[in-house]
Tab-separated table of N, CA, C and O in Angstrom:
chain	number	residue	atom	x	y	z
A	32	MET	N	-2.285	-43.602	-63.723
A	32	MET	CA	-2.741	-42.679	-62.698
A	32	MET	C	-4.106	-43.151	-62.195
A	32	MET	O	-5.005	-43.407	-62.972
A	33	VAL	N	-4.209	-43.220	-60.861
A	33	VAL	CA	-5.438	-43.715	-60.247
A	33	VAL	C	-6.367	-42.543	-60.007
A	33	VAL	O	-6.026	-41.592	-59.322
A	34	THR	N	-7.555	-42.592	-60.574
A	34	THR	CA	-8.562	-41.551	-60.360
A	34	THR	C	-9.890	-42.216	-60.074
A	34	THR	O	-10.777	-42.285	-60.917
A	35	SER	N	-9.996	-42.712	-58.876
A	35	SER	CA	-11.251	-43.349	-58.497
A	35	SER	C	-11.953	-42.495	-57.450
A	35	SER	O	-11.402	-41.538	-56.916
A	36	ALA	N	-13.160	-42.887	-57.127
A	36	ALA	CA	-13.949	-42.157	-56.132
A	36	ALA	C	-13.286	-42.242	-54.759
A	36	ALA	O	-13.348	-41.296	-53.971
A	37	ALA	N	-12.630	-43.347	-54.451
A	37	ALA	CA	-11.963	-43.507	-53.164
A	37	ALA	C	-10.827	-42.493	-53.013
A	37	ALA	O	-10.583	-41.971	-51.920
A	38	TYR	N	-10.114	-42.219	-54.095
A	38	TYR	CA	-9.021	-41.245	-54.062
A	38	TYR	C	-9.557	-39.851	-53.739
A	38	TYR	O	-8.993	-39.136	-52.912
A	39	TYR	N	-10.647	-39.452	-54.389
A	39	TYR	CA	-11.234	-38.131	-54.134
A	39	TYR	C	-11.808	-38.044	-52.719
A	39	TYR	O	-11.722	-37.001	-52.067
A	40	LEU	N	-12.379	-39.132	-52.231
A	40	LEU	CA	-12.896	-39.159	-50.866
A	40	LEU	C	-11.741	-39.009	-49.867
A	40	LEU	O	-11.845	-38.254	-48.897
A	41	TYR	N	-10.638	-39.714	-50.093
A	41	TYR	CA	-9.465	-39.611	-49.234
A	41	TYR	C	-8.911	-38.183	-49.239
A	41	TYR	O	-8.575	-37.637	-48.181
A	42	ALA	N	-8.816	-37.560	-50.409
A	42	ALA	CA	-8.300	-36.193	-50.505
A	42	ALA	C	-9.212	-35.217	-49.765
A	42	ALA	O	-8.745	-34.309	-49.074
A	43	ALA	N	-10.521	-35.388	-49.898
A	43	ALA	CA	-11.466	-34.507	-49.212
A	43	ALA	C	-11.366	-34.674	-47.695
A	43	ALA	O	-11.412	-33.687	-46.949
A	44	LEU	N	-11.203	-35.923	-47.230
A	44	LEU	CA	-11.064	-36.147	-45.793
A	44	LEU	C	-9.771	-35.527	-45.252
A	44	LEU	O	-9.761	-34.933	-44.171
A	45	MET	N	-8.687	-35.647	-45.976
A	45	MET	CA	-7.421	-35.050	-45.531
A	45	MET	C	-7.506	-33.521	-45.522
A	45	MET	O	-6.987	-32.872	-44.612
A	46	LEU	N	-8.149	-32.948	-46.522
A	46	LEU	CA	-8.344	-31.500	-46.543
A	46	LEU	C	-9.186	-31.058	-45.353
A	46	LEU	O	-8.872	-30.070	-44.687
A	47	GLY	N	-10.240	-31.795	-45.041
A	47	GLY	CA	-11.072	-31.492	-43.875
A	47	GLY	C	-10.291	-31.613	-42.582
A	47	GLY	O	-10.456	-30.807	-41.664
A	48	LEU	N	-9.406	-32.605	-42.492
A	48	LEU	CA	-8.587	-32.786	-41.304
A	48	LEU	C	-7.624	-31.619	-41.113
A	48	LEU	O	-7.491	-31.077	-40.006
A	49	VAL	N	-6.975	-31.182	-42.176
A	49	VAL	CA	-6.050	-30.048	-42.089
A	49	VAL	C	-6.805	-28.776	-41.719
A	49	VAL	O	-6.357	-27.999	-40.856
A	50	LEU	N	-7.949	-28.530	-42.341
A	50	LEU	CA	-8.749	-27.343	-42.001
A	50	LEU	C	-9.228	-27.414	-40.546
A	50	LEU	O	-9.272	-26.397	-39.850
A	51	GLY	N	-9.571	-28.601	-40.077
A	51	GLY	CA	-9.966	-28.771	-38.676
A	51	GLY	C	-8.839	-28.421	-37.725
A	51	GLY	O	-9.049	-27.753	-36.712
A	52	PHE	N	-7.620	-28.871	-38.039
A	52	PHE	CA	-6.460	-28.520	-37.207
A	52	PHE	C	-6.234	-27.014	-37.185
A	52	PHE	O	-5.927	-26.436	-36.142
A	53	ILE	N	-6.393	-26.364	-38.329
A	53	ILE	CA	-6.211	-24.909	-38.391
A	53	ILE	C	-7.258	-24.201	-37.540
A	53	ILE	O	-6.946	-23.263	-36.791
A	54	LEU	N	-8.512	-24.644	-37.620
A	54	LEU	CA	-9.580	-24.027	-36.831
A	54	LEU	C	-9.362	-24.237	-35.331
A	54	LEU	O	-9.549	-23.310	-34.534
A	55	VAL	N	-8.954	-25.442	-34.933
A	55	VAL	CA	-8.703	-25.709	-33.512
A	55	VAL	C	-7.521	-24.865	-33.018
A	55	VAL	O	-7.574	-24.292	-31.921
A	56	ALA	N	-6.467	-24.762	-33.812
A	56	ALA	CA	-5.318	-23.940	-33.414
A	56	ALA	C	-5.719	-22.475	-33.285
A	56	ALA	O	-5.316	-21.790	-32.344
A	57	GLY	N	-6.529	-21.967	-34.206
A	57	GLY	CA	-7.005	-20.582	-34.118
A	57	GLY	C	-7.851	-20.355	-32.884
A	57	GLY	O	-7.733	-19.326	-32.205
A	58	TRP	N	-8.722	-21.325	-32.566
A	58	TRP	CA	-9.555	-21.197	-31.373
A	58	TRP	C	-8.688	-21.187	-30.113
A	58	TRP	O	-8.934	-20.410	-29.185
A	59	LEU	N	-7.661	-22.059	-30.059
A	59	LEU	CA	-6.780	-22.106	-28.891
A	59	LEU	C	-6.018	-20.798	-28.709
A	59	LEU	O	-5.863	-20.315	-27.583
A	60	VAL	N	-5.559	-20.207	-29.794
A	60	VAL	CA	-4.837	-18.933	-29.704
A	60	VAL	C	-5.767	-17.840	-29.214
A	60	VAL	O	-5.404	-17.021	-28.370
A	61	ARG	N	-7.006	-17.804	-29.725
A	61	ARG	CA	-7.959	-16.782	-29.258
A	61	ARG	C	-8.365	-17.022	-27.814
A	61	ARG	O	-8.562	-16.081	-27.049
A	62	ARG	N	-8.527	-18.273	-27.409
A	62	ARG	CA	-8.982	-18.603	-26.058
A	62	ARG	C	-7.908	-18.315	-25.014
A	62	ARG	O	-8.173	-17.747	-23.974
A	63	PHE	N	-6.688	-18.740	-25.280
A	63	PHE	CA	-5.620	-18.616	-24.290
A	63	PHE	C	-4.669	-17.478	-24.602
A	63	PHE	O	-3.753	-17.228	-23.822
A	64	GLY	N	-4.849	-16.772	-25.682
A	64	GLY	CA	-4.039	-15.609	-26.009
A	64	GLY	C	-2.722	-15.983	-26.648
A	64	GLY	O	-2.022	-16.875	-26.188
A	65	GLY	N	-2.410	-15.305	-27.724
A	65	GLY	CA	-1.147	-15.555	-28.402
A	65	GLY	C	0.032	-15.063	-27.591
A	65	GLY	O	1.152	-15.527	-27.768
A	66	GLY	N	-0.212	-14.113	-26.678
A	66	GLY	CA	0.866	-13.594	-25.850
A	66	GLY	C	1.420	-14.629	-24.889
A	66	GLY	O	2.546	-14.528	-24.431
A	67	ALA	N	0.613	-15.662	-24.570
A	67	ALA	CA	1.077	-16.710	-23.662
A	67	ALA	C	2.239	-17.472	-24.282
A	67	ALA	O	3.090	-18.003	-23.571
A	68	LEU	N	2.281	-17.525	-25.597
A	68	LEU	CA	3.379	-18.207	-26.267
A	68	LEU	C	4.677	-17.429	-26.124
A	68	LEU	O	5.757	-18.001	-26.154
A	69	LEU	N	4.582	-16.110	-25.972
A	69	LEU	CA	5.768	-15.270	-25.867
A	69	LEU	C	6.276	-15.147	-24.440
A	69	LEU	O	7.415	-14.755	-24.220
A	70	ARG	N	5.436	-15.456	-23.453
A	70	ARG	CA	5.833	-15.335	-22.049
A	70	ARG	C	6.495	-16.627	-21.584
A	70	ARG	O	5.899	-17.454	-20.924
A	71	LEU	N	7.715	-16.776	-21.950
A	71	LEU	CA	8.466	-17.964	-21.562
A	71	LEU	C	9.236	-17.680	-20.280
A	71	LEU	O	9.603	-16.538	-20.002
A	72	PRO	N	9.501	-18.709	-19.478
A	72	PRO	CA	10.284	-18.489	-18.253
A	72	PRO	C	11.666	-17.936	-18.588
A	72	PRO	O	12.281	-18.309	-19.572
A	73	GLY	N	12.142	-17.038	-17.744
A	73	GLY	CA	13.460	-16.468	-17.940
A	73	GLY	C	13.473	-15.200	-18.771
A	73	GLY	O	14.497	-14.565	-18.914
A	74	ARG	N	12.324	-14.811	-19.326
A	74	ARG	CA	12.282	-13.574	-20.098
A	74	ARG	C	12.047	-12.395	-19.164
A	74	ARG	O	11.490	-12.539	-18.089
A	75	ALA	N	12.462	-11.224	-19.566
A	75	ALA	CA	12.332	-10.016	-18.745
A	75	ALA	C	10.860	-9.656	-18.558
A	75	ALA	O	10.036	-9.855	-19.452
A	76	GLN	N	10.531	-9.132	-17.396
A	76	GLN	CA	9.170	-8.680	-17.122
A	76	GLN	C	8.899	-7.384	-17.874
A	76	GLN	O	9.795	-6.571	-18.069
A	77	ARG	N	7.650	-7.187	-18.230
A	77	ARG	CA	7.275	-5.952	-18.917
A	77	ARG	C	7.242	-4.803	-17.932
A	77	ARG	O	6.855	-4.971	-16.784
A	78	ARG	N	7.630	-3.626	-18.384
A	78	ARG	CA	7.663	-2.448	-17.524
A	78	ARG	C	6.361	-1.666	-17.577
A	78	ARG	O	6.082	-0.868	-16.692
A	79	LEU	N	5.558	-1.852	-18.605
A	79	LEU	CA	4.348	-1.058	-18.804
A	79	LEU	C	3.173	-1.991	-19.031
A	79	LEU	O	3.289	-2.974	-19.765
A	80	GLY	N	2.039	-1.664	-18.387
A	80	GLY	CA	0.854	-2.483	-18.578
A	80	GLY	C	-0.394	-1.754	-18.120
A	80	GLY	O	-0.338	-0.842	-17.301
A	81	VAL	N	-1.530	-2.175	-18.654
A	81	VAL	CA	-2.821	-1.626	-18.258
A	81	VAL	C	-3.348	-2.480	-17.109
A	81	VAL	O	-3.525	-3.685	-17.251
A	82	VAL	N	-3.576	-1.860	-15.953
A	82	VAL	CA	-4.081	-2.562	-14.786
A	82	VAL	C	-5.585	-2.724	-14.907
A	82	VAL	O	-6.125	-3.816	-14.729
A	83	GLU	N	-6.280	-1.642	-15.240
A	83	GLU	CA	-7.732	-1.683	-15.343
A	83	GLU	C	-8.195	-0.508	-16.201
A	83	GLU	O	-7.541	0.526	-16.246
A	84	ALA	N	-9.326	-0.689	-16.864
A	84	ALA	CA	-9.914	0.375	-17.676
A	84	ALA	C	-11.416	0.380	-17.439
A	84	ALA	O	-12.020	-0.670	-17.206
A	85	MET	N	-12.009	1.575	-17.480
A	85	MET	CA	-13.443	1.704	-17.252
A	85	MET	C	-14.001	2.752	-18.199
A	85	MET	O	-13.491	3.876	-18.258
A	86	ALA	N	-15.044	2.391	-18.939
A	86	ALA	CA	-15.673	3.332	-19.860
A	86	ALA	C	-16.596	4.266	-19.078
A	86	ALA	O	-17.427	3.821	-18.293
A	87	LEU	N	-16.415	5.565	-19.282
A	87	LEU	CA	-17.283	6.547	-18.641
A	87	LEU	C	-18.483	6.851	-19.523
A	87	LEU	O	-19.595	6.999	-19.038
A	88	ASP	N	-18.241	6.996	-20.804
A	88	ASP	CA	-19.278	7.201	-21.805
A	88	ASP	C	-18.691	6.703	-23.127
A	88	ASP	O	-17.585	6.193	-23.149
A	89	PRO	N	-19.436	6.827	-24.244
A	89	PRO	CA	-18.912	6.273	-25.503
A	89	PRO	C	-17.582	6.869	-25.958
A	89	PRO	O	-16.853	6.231	-26.706
A	90	ARG	N	-17.231	8.066	-25.506
A	90	ARG	CA	-16.004	8.705	-25.977
A	90	ARG	C	-14.868	8.703	-24.967
A	90	ARG	O	-13.710	8.794	-25.342
A	91	ARG	N	-15.181	8.632	-23.677
A	91	ARG	CA	-14.131	8.779	-22.654
A	91	ARG	C	-14.014	7.509	-21.815
A	91	ARG	O	-14.994	6.813	-21.591
A	92	ARG	N	-12.787	7.257	-21.350
A	92	ARG	CA	-12.555	6.132	-20.453
A	92	ARG	C	-11.425	6.447	-19.484
A	92	ARG	O	-10.512	7.180	-19.812
A	93	LEU	N	-11.549	5.900	-18.279
A	93	LEU	CA	-10.495	5.987	-17.275
A	93	LEU	C	-9.612	4.754	-17.419
A	93	LEU	O	-10.114	3.636	-17.529
A	94	VAL	N	-8.310	4.979	-17.428
A	94	VAL	CA	-7.363	3.873	-17.565
A	94	VAL	C	-6.325	3.999	-16.471
A	94	VAL	O	-5.751	5.071	-16.263
A	95	LEU	N	-6.114	2.905	-15.751
A	95	LEU	CA	-5.074	2.844	-14.734
A	95	LEU	C	-3.932	2.034	-15.324
A	95	LEU	O	-4.106	0.865	-15.663
A	96	ILE	N	-2.768	2.677	-15.484
A	96	ILE	CA	-1.613	1.988	-16.036
A	96	ILE	C	-0.551	1.831	-14.962
A	96	ILE	O	-0.504	2.616	-14.015
A	97	ARG	N	0.258	0.802	-15.102
A	97	ARG	CA	1.375	0.588	-14.181
A	97	ARG	C	2.662	0.693	-14.982
A	97	ARG	O	2.817	0.051	-15.999
A	98	ARG	N	3.574	1.548	-14.497
A	98	ARG	CA	4.874	1.743	-15.127
A	98	ARG	C	5.925	1.621	-14.049
A	98	ARG	O	5.943	2.368	-13.092
A	99	ASP	N	6.800	0.650	-14.183
A	99	ASP	CA	7.890	0.423	-13.227
A	99	ASP	C	7.382	0.344	-11.782
A	99	ASP	O	7.956	0.925	-10.873
A	100	GLY	N	6.270	-0.347	-11.564
A	100	GLY	CA	5.749	-0.518	-10.210
A	100	GLY	C	5.001	0.672	-9.661
A	100	GLY	O	4.657	0.693	-8.498
A	101	VAL	N	4.738	1.679	-10.473
A	101	VAL	CA	3.994	2.873	-10.059
A	101	VAL	C	2.792	3.015	-10.981
A	101	VAL	O	2.898	2.819	-12.183
A	102	GLU	N	1.645	3.343	-10.404
A	102	GLU	CA	0.423	3.451	-11.188
A	102	GLU	C	0.082	4.907	-11.471
A	102	GLU	O	0.363	5.786	-10.665
A	103	HIS	N	-0.552	5.131	-12.617
A	103	HIS	CA	-1.001	6.458	-13.042
A	103	HIS	C	-2.431	6.331	-13.556
A	103	HIS	O	-2.743	5.390	-14.285
A	104	LEU	N	-3.296	7.276	-13.184
A	104	LEU	CA	-4.674	7.299	-13.640
A	104	LEU	C	-4.791	8.297	-14.784
A	104	LEU	O	-4.444	9.473	-14.626
A	105	LEU	N	-5.288	7.821	-15.932
A	105	LEU	CA	-5.427	8.657	-17.125
A	105	LEU	C	-6.881	8.727	-17.538
A	105	LEU	O	-7.624	7.754	-17.400
A	106	LEU	N	-7.288	9.885	-18.048
A	106	LEU	CA	-8.601	10.061	-18.661
A	106	LEU	C	-8.355	10.213	-20.157
A	106	LEU	O	-7.745	11.190	-20.595
A	107	LEU	N	-8.808	9.236	-20.934
A	107	LEU	CA	-8.558	9.222	-22.372
A	107	LEU	C	-9.844	9.489	-23.129
A	107	LEU	O	-10.913	9.051	-22.734
A	108	GLY	N	-9.739	10.214	-24.244
A	108	GLY	CA	-10.884	10.519	-25.082
A	108	GLY	C	-11.306	11.959	-24.915
A	108	GLY	O	-10.671	12.753	-24.237
A	109	GLY	N	-12.411	12.307	-25.542
A	109	GLY	CA	-12.874	13.698	-25.485
A	109	GLY	C	-11.968	14.583	-26.312
A	109	GLY	O	-11.390	14.170	-27.308
A	110	THR	N	-11.796	15.818	-25.887
A	110	THR	CA	-10.968	16.753	-26.641
A	110	THR	C	-9.491	16.593	-26.340
A	110	THR	O	-8.658	16.959	-27.148
A	111	GLN	N	-9.152	16.070	-25.164
A	111	GLN	CA	-7.743	15.868	-24.823
A	111	GLN	C	-7.616	14.742	-23.815
A	111	GLN	O	-8.567	14.388	-23.136
A	112	ASP	N	-6.424	14.179	-23.712
A	112	ASP	CA	-6.135	13.146	-22.728
A	112	ASP	C	-5.513	13.808	-21.503
A	112	ASP	O	-4.692	14.705	-21.626
A	113	LEU	N	-5.934	13.368	-20.316
A	113	LEU	CA	-5.469	13.995	-19.083
A	113	LEU	C	-4.812	12.969	-18.166
A	113	LEU	O	-5.275	11.835	-18.054
A	114	HIS	N	-3.750	13.391	-17.483
A	114	HIS	CA	-3.126	12.612	-16.429
A	114	HIS	C	-3.771	13.091	-15.135
A	114	HIS	O	-3.460	14.162	-14.628
A	115	LEU	N	-4.710	12.303	-14.600
A	115	LEU	CA	-5.479	12.750	-13.438
A	115	LEU	C	-4.702	12.631	-12.142
A	115	LEU	O	-4.732	13.541	-11.312
A	116	GLU	N	-4.040	11.492	-11.955
A	116	GLU	CA	-3.347	11.314	-10.682
A	116	GLU	C	-2.183	10.343	-10.869
A	116	GLU	O	-2.256	9.409	-11.639
A	117	GLY	N	-1.140	10.586	-10.123
A	117	GLY	CA	0.006	9.693	-10.151
A	117	GLY	C	1.212	10.452	-9.686
A	117	GLY	O	1.208	11.676	-9.624
A	118	PRO	N	2.235	9.830	-9.312
A	118	PRO	CA	2.359	8.383	-9.182
A	118	PRO	C	1.636	7.854	-7.949
A	118	PRO	O	1.662	8.457	-6.893
A	119	ILE	N	0.962	6.725	-8.126
A	119	ILE	CA	0.251	6.047	-7.053
A	119	ILE	C	1.057	4.787	-6.744
A	119	ILE	O	1.335	4.008	-7.654
A	120	PRO	N	1.445	4.550	-5.493
A	120	PRO	CA	2.196	3.317	-5.198
A	120	PRO	C	1.347	2.094	-5.524
A	120	PRO	O	0.177	2.023	-5.163
A	121	ALA	N	1.918	1.146	-6.237
A	121	ALA	CA	1.207	-0.083	-6.602
A	121	ALA	C	1.061	-0.958	-5.369
A	121	ALA	O	1.989	-1.123	-4.590
A	122	THR	N	-0.146	-1.545	-5.192
A	122	THR	CA	-0.412	-2.369	-4.014
A	122	THR	C	-0.341	-3.851	-4.303
A	122	THR	O	-0.439	-4.644	-3.396
A	123	GLY	N	-0.215	-4.243	-5.534
A	123	GLY	CA	-0.169	-5.666	-5.852
A	123	GLY	C	-1.427	-6.104	-6.557
A	123	GLY	O	-1.379	-6.626	-7.642
A	124	ASP	N	-2.608	-5.900	-5.932
A	124	ASP	CA	-3.833	-6.310	-6.604
A	124	ASP	C	-4.347	-5.219	-7.529
A	124	ASP	O	-5.020	-5.506	-8.499
A	125	GLY	N	-4.044	-3.973	-7.271
A	125	GLY	CA	-4.415	-2.874	-8.150
A	125	GLY	C	-5.858	-2.447	-8.011
A	125	GLY	O	-6.182	-1.291	-8.166
A	126	HIS	N	-6.763	-3.376	-7.697
A	126	HIS	CA	-8.193	-3.055	-7.666
A	126	HIS	C	-8.520	-2.094	-6.539
A	126	HIS	O	-9.246	-1.139	-6.728
A	127	GLN	N	-7.970	-2.320	-5.353
A	127	GLN	CA	-8.248	-1.442	-4.222
A	127	GLN	C	-7.743	-0.033	-4.507
A	127	GLN	O	-8.426	0.937	-4.219
A	128	THR	N	-6.555	0.090	-5.062
A	128	THR	CA	-6.008	1.405	-5.374
A	128	THR	C	-6.891	2.113	-6.390
A	128	THR	O	-7.189	3.296	-6.261
A	129	PHE	N	-7.334	1.391	-7.410
A	129	PHE	CA	-8.177	1.974	-8.457
A	129	PHE	C	-9.487	2.467	-7.856
A	129	PHE	O	-9.932	3.581	-8.132
A	130	GLN	N	-10.122	1.659	-6.997
A	130	GLN	CA	-11.366	2.068	-6.354
A	130	GLN	C	-11.142	3.281	-5.468
A	130	GLN	O	-11.948	4.208	-5.446
A	131	THR	N	-10.051	3.316	-4.729
A	131	THR	CA	-9.751	4.448	-3.856
A	131	THR	C	-9.582	5.721	-4.662
A	131	THR	O	-10.131	6.767	-4.312
A	132	VAL	N	-8.845	5.637	-5.743
A	132	VAL	CA	-8.621	6.816	-6.588
A	132	VAL	C	-9.931	7.269	-7.211
A	132	VAL	O	-10.217	8.464	-7.278
A	133	LEU	N	-10.766	6.332	-7.661
A	133	LEU	CA	-12.065	6.710	-8.230
A	133	LEU	C	-12.931	7.403	-7.193
A	133	LEU	O	-13.587	8.403	-7.488
A	134	ASN	N	-12.951	6.887	-5.978
A	134	ASN	CA	-13.760	7.499	-4.922
A	134	ASN	C	-13.254	8.899	-4.594
A	134	ASN	O	-14.045	9.826	-4.384
A	135	GLU	N	-11.937	9.071	-4.533
A	135	GLU	CA	-11.383	10.395	-4.235
A	135	GLU	C	-11.650	11.363	-5.381
A	135	GLU	O	-11.922	12.536	-5.152
A	136	THR	N	-11.585	10.871	-6.619
A	136	THR	CA	-11.825	11.731	-7.776
A	136	THR	C	-13.288	12.138	-7.848
A	136	THR	O	-13.616	13.263	-8.208
A	137	ALA	N	-14.192	11.213	-7.499
A	137	ALA	CA	-15.623	11.489	-7.593
A	137	ALA	C	-16.150	12.269	-6.391
A	137	ALA	O	-17.257	12.788	-6.431
A	138	ALA	N	-15.382	12.357	-5.304
A	138	ALA	CA	-15.845	13.059	-4.110
A	138	ALA	C	-15.982	14.553	-4.407
A	138	ALA	O	-15.168	15.132	-5.114
A	139	PRO	N	-17.029	15.189	-3.882
A	139	PRO	CA	-17.186	16.628	-4.121
A	139	PRO	C	-16.066	17.402	-3.421
A	139	PRO	O	-15.565	16.982	-2.377
A	140	PRO	N	-15.652	18.509	-4.012
A	140	PRO	CA	-14.580	19.293	-3.390
A	140	PRO	C	-15.047	19.897	-2.070
A	140	PRO	O	-16.225	20.138	-1.840
A	141	ALA	N	-14.084	20.138	-1.203
A	141	ALA	CA	-14.392	20.744	0.089
A	141	ALA	C	-14.923	22.154	-0.133
A	141	ALA	O	-14.457	22.875	-1.020
A	142	PRO	N	-15.902	22.581	0.665
A	142	PRO	CA	-16.438	23.934	0.477
A	142	PRO	C	-15.393	24.999	0.801
A	142	PRO	O	-14.609	24.856	1.734
A	143	VAL	N	-15.424	26.030	0.006
A	143	VAL	CA	-14.507	27.152	0.206
A	143	VAL	C	-15.160	28.116	1.189
A	143	VAL	O	-16.323	28.496	1.013
A	144	PRO	N	-14.441	28.514	2.238
A	144	PRO	CA	-15.054	29.434	3.202
A	144	PRO	C	-15.375	30.775	2.535
A	144	PRO	O	-14.582	31.300	1.750
A	145	GLY	N	-16.546	31.276	2.819
A	145	GLY	CA	-16.972	32.562	2.260
A	145	GLY	C	-16.461	33.736	3.081
A	145	GLY	O	-15.783	33.567	4.098
A	146	PRO	N	-16.782	34.943	2.648
A	146	PRO	CA	-16.342	36.125	3.405
A	146	PRO	C	-17.050	36.188	4.764
A	146	PRO	O	-18.173	35.774	4.906
A	147	LEU	N	-16.349	36.695	5.737
A	147	LEU	CA	-16.912	36.829	7.064
A	147	LEU	C	-17.877	38.006	7.095
A	147	LEU	O	-17.595	39.079	6.583
A	148	SER	N	-19.017	37.812	7.736
A	148	SER	CA	-19.998	38.904	7.813
A	148	SER	C	-20.171	39.337	9.231
A	148	SER	O	-20.232	38.609	10.142
């Protein structure tokens, strides 16, 4: 049995090479997403997805989801989750619709006419 310093050096280099491959593979999965491996051509499109999310404060966030080509605005967190608006027709880019809905939601309500004097 050969037990020289060259053998231990070779084993250490091979171990370093294998660990390097593992680290590079982990970095690639984190960088490009593991889901990219599952999205192969010819597979069915997903029916549900998050279009955009925005944190309002540490506990609440607005989330725009798309389901079957229709978008819904949800307020998540706090004491309960609310469905604020929907169905909203999807426009393709989603950003314009989200901004429009946010502007309409943030707009002050129309004044209620008071009693006639």
